Coordinates of C-alpha atoms in Angstrom, one line a residue:
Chain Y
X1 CA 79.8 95.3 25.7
X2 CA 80.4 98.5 27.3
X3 CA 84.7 100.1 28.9
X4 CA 85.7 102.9 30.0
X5 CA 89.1 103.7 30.1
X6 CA 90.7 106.5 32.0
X7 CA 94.0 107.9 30.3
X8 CA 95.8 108.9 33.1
X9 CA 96.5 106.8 36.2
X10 CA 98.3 109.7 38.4
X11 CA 98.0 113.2 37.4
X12 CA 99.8 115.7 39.7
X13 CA 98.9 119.5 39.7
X14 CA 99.4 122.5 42.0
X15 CA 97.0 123.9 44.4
X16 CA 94.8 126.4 42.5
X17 CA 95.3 125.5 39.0
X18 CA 93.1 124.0 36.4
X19 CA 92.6 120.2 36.1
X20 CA 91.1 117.6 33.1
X21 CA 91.3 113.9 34.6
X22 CA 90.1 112.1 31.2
X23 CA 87.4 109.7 30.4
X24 CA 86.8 107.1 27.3
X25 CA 84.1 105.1 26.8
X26 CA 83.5 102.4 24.3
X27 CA 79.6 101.3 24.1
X28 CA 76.9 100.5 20.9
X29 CA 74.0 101.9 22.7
X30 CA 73.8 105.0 24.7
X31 CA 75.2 105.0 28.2
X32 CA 74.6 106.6 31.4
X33 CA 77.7 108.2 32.3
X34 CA 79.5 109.1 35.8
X35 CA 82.7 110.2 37.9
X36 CA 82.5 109.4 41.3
X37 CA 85.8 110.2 43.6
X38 CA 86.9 108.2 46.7
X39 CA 88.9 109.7 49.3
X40 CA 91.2 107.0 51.2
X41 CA 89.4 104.5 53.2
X42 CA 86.3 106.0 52.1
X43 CA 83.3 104.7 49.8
X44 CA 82.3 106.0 47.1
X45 CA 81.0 109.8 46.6
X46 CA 78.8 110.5 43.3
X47 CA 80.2 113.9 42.0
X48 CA 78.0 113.8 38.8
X49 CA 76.5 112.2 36.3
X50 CA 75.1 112.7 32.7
X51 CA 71.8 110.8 32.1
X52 CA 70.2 113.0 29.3
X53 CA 70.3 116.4 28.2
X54 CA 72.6 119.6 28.4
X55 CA 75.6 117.7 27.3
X56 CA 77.8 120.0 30.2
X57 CA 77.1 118.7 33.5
X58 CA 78.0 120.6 37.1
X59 CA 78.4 118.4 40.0
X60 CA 79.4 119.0 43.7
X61 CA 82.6 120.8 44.7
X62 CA 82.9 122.6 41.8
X63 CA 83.8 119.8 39.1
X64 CA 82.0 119.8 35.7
X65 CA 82.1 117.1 32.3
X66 CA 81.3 117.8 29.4
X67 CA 79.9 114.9 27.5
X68 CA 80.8 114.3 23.8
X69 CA 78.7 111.7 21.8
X70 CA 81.1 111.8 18.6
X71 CA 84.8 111.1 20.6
X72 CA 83.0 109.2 23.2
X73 CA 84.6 110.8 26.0
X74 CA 83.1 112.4 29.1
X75 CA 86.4 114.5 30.7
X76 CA 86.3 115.8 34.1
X77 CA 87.5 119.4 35.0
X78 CA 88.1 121.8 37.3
X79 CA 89.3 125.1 37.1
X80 CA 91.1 125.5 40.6
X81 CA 92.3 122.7 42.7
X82 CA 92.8 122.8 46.5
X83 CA 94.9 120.2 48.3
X84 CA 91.4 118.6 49.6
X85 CA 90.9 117.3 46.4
X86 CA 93.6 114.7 46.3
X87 CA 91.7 111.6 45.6
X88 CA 90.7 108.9 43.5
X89 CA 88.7 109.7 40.6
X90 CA 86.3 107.1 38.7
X91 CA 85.1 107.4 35.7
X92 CA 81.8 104.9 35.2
X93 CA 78.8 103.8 32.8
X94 CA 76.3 102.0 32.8
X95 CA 73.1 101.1 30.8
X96 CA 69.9 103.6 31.1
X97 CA 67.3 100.1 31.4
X98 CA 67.5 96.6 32.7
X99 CA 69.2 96.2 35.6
X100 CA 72.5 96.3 34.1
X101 CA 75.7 96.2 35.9
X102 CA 78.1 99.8 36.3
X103 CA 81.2 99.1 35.1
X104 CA 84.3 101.2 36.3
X105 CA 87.7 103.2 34.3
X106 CA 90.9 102.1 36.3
X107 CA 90.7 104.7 38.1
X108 CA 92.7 108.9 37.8
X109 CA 94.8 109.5 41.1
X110 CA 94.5 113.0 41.5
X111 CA 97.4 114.5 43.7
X112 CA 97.2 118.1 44.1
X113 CA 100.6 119.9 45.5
X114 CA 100.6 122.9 47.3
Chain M
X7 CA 66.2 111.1 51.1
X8 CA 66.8 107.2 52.5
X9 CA 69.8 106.1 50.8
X10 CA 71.4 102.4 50.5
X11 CA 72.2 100.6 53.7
X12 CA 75.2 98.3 54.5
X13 CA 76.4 96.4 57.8
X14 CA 78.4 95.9 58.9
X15 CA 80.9 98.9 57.8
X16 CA 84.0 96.7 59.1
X17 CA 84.6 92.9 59.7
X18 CA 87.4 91.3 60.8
X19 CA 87.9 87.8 60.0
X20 CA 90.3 85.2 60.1
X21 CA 91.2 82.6 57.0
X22 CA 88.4 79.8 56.6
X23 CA 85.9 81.6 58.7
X24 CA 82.5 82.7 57.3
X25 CA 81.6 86.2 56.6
X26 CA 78.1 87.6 56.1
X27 CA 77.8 91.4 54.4
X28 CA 74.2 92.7 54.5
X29 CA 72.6 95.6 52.4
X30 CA 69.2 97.2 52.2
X31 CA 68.7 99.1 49.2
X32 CA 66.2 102.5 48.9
X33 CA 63.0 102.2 49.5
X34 CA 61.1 100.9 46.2
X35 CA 63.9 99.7 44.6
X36 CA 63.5 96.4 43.5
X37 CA 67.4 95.9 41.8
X38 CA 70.5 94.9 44.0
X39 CA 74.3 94.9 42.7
X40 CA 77.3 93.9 44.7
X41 CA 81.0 95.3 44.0
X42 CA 84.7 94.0 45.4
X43 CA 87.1 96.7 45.6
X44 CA 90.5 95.3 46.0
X45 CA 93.3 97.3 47.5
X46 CA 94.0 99.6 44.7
X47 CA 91.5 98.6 42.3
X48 CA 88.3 99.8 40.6
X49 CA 85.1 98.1 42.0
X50 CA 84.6 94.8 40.3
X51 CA 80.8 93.5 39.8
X52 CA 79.9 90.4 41.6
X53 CA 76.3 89.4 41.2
X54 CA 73.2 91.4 41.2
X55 CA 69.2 90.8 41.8
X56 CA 66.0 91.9 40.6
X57 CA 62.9 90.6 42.2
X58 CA 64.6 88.2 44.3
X59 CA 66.4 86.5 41.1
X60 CA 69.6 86.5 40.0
X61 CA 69.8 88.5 37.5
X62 CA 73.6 89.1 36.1
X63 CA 76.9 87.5 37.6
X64 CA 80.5 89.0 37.4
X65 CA 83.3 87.7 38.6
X66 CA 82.0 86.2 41.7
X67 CA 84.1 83.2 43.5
X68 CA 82.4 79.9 44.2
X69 CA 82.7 80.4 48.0
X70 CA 80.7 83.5 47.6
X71 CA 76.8 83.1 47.4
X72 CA 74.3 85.8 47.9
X73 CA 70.4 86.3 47.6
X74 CA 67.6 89.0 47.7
X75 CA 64.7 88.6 50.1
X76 CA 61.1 89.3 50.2
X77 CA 61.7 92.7 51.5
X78 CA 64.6 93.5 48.6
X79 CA 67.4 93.1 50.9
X80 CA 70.3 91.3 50.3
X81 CA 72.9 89.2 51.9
X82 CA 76.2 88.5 50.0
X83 CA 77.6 84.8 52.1
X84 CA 81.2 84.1 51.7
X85 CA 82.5 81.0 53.2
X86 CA 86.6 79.6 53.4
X87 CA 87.5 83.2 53.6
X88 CA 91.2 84.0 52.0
X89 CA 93.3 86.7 52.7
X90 CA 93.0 88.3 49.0
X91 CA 88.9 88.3 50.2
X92 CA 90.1 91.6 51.7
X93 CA 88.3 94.3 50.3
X94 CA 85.6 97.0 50.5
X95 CA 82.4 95.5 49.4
X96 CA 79.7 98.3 47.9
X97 CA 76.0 97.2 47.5
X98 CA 74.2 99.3 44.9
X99 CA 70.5 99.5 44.3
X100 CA 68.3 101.1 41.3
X101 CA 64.5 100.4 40.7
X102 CA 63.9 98.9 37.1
X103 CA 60.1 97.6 37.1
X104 CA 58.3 100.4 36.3
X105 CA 60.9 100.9 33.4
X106 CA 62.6 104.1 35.0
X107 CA 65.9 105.0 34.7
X108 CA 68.5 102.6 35.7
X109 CA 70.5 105.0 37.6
X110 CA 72.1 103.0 40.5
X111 CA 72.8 104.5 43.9
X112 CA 76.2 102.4 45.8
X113 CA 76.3 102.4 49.5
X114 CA 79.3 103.1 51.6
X115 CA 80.6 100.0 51.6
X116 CA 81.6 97.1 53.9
X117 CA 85.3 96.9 55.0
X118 CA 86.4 93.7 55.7
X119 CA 89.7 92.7 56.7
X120 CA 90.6 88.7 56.5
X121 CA 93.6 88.1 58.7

């Protein structure tokens, strides 16, 4: 069976500084990995995703993950918040065939100060 | 590009009223997945289709059924609604038969409030 867990359940940062929200996963078989954020009282937004290939991965607003087979992890980063990045943050996997089911982290409340 | 479809995007309901949640997934997509997300919580898998069978079920109350049409859309049917029903509901759909990639694509969600 496939988890993800998400080390941090707040993580507070000033406006224009860098920012890591982390990401664990525990699977036997390789795994489609994602972060998606969710603003409040909003659905969910896909920011990237790693299926295959170049292990660092760009996604929108200027957010990147780096996935690393041997610690399992796929950490989130940015190099300069702004305040309209104060959101939810899910990390999530899922199987690359089948049909299966995405499974979610907790969730990383990112709360960026000015 | 046509992405996932889901009314309505807010219900109201009262306690032991019946609520009916609708999604239509991309165009050739032949897999359906539906997610609670409680107040505060990660999205939870409920149940999902392929070919108009069930294929996987999560944590998915007995009031709750839900099926996949001829024309791959979905209808998630909860009946004796509670007030911890409340949630935002995401319908996700991917396209398995051909043996591509499983990547799913979530929808924005239905709303609904139980009062």
């Amino acid at each position: 069976a496939q988890s993800v867990t998400q080390l941090d359940s707040q993580v507070p940062v000033f406006e224009e500084a860098p920012v890591e929200l982390r990401c664990n996963y525990s699977s036997s078989v390789s795994v489609y990995l994602f972060w998606y954020v969710q603003y409040p009282n909003q659905g969910l937004q896909l920011l990237l995703k790693y299926l295959s290939g170049s292990t660092l991965v760009k996604g929108i607003n200027g957010f990147e993950a780096e996935f690393n087979k041997s610690q399992t992890s796929f950490h989130l980063r940015k190099p300069s918040v702004h305040i309209s990045d104060t959101a939810e943050y899910f990390c999530a996997v899922t199987l690359p065939l089948g049909g299966f089911k995405t499974i979610f982290g907790a969730g990383t409340r990112l709360f960026v100060k000015a | 590009a046509a992405g996932v479809i889901q009314s309505p995007r807010h219900l109201i309901k009262e306690k032991r009223e019946t609520a009916t949640l609708k999604c239509y997934p991309i165009p050739r997509h032949d897999t359906v997945y539906w997610y609670q997300q409680g107040p505060g919580q990660d999205p939870q898998f409920l149940i999902s289709f392929y070919e108009k069978m069930q294929s996987d079920k999560g944590s998915i109350p007995d009031r709750f059924s839900a099926q996949q049409f001829s024309d791959y859309h979905s209808e998630l049917n909860m009946s004796s609604l509670e007030l911890g029903d409340s949630a935002l509901y995401f319908c996700a759909s991917s396209r398995i038969r051909d043996r591509t990639n499983n990547e799913q694509f979530f929808g924005p969600g239905t709303r609904l409030t139980v009062l």
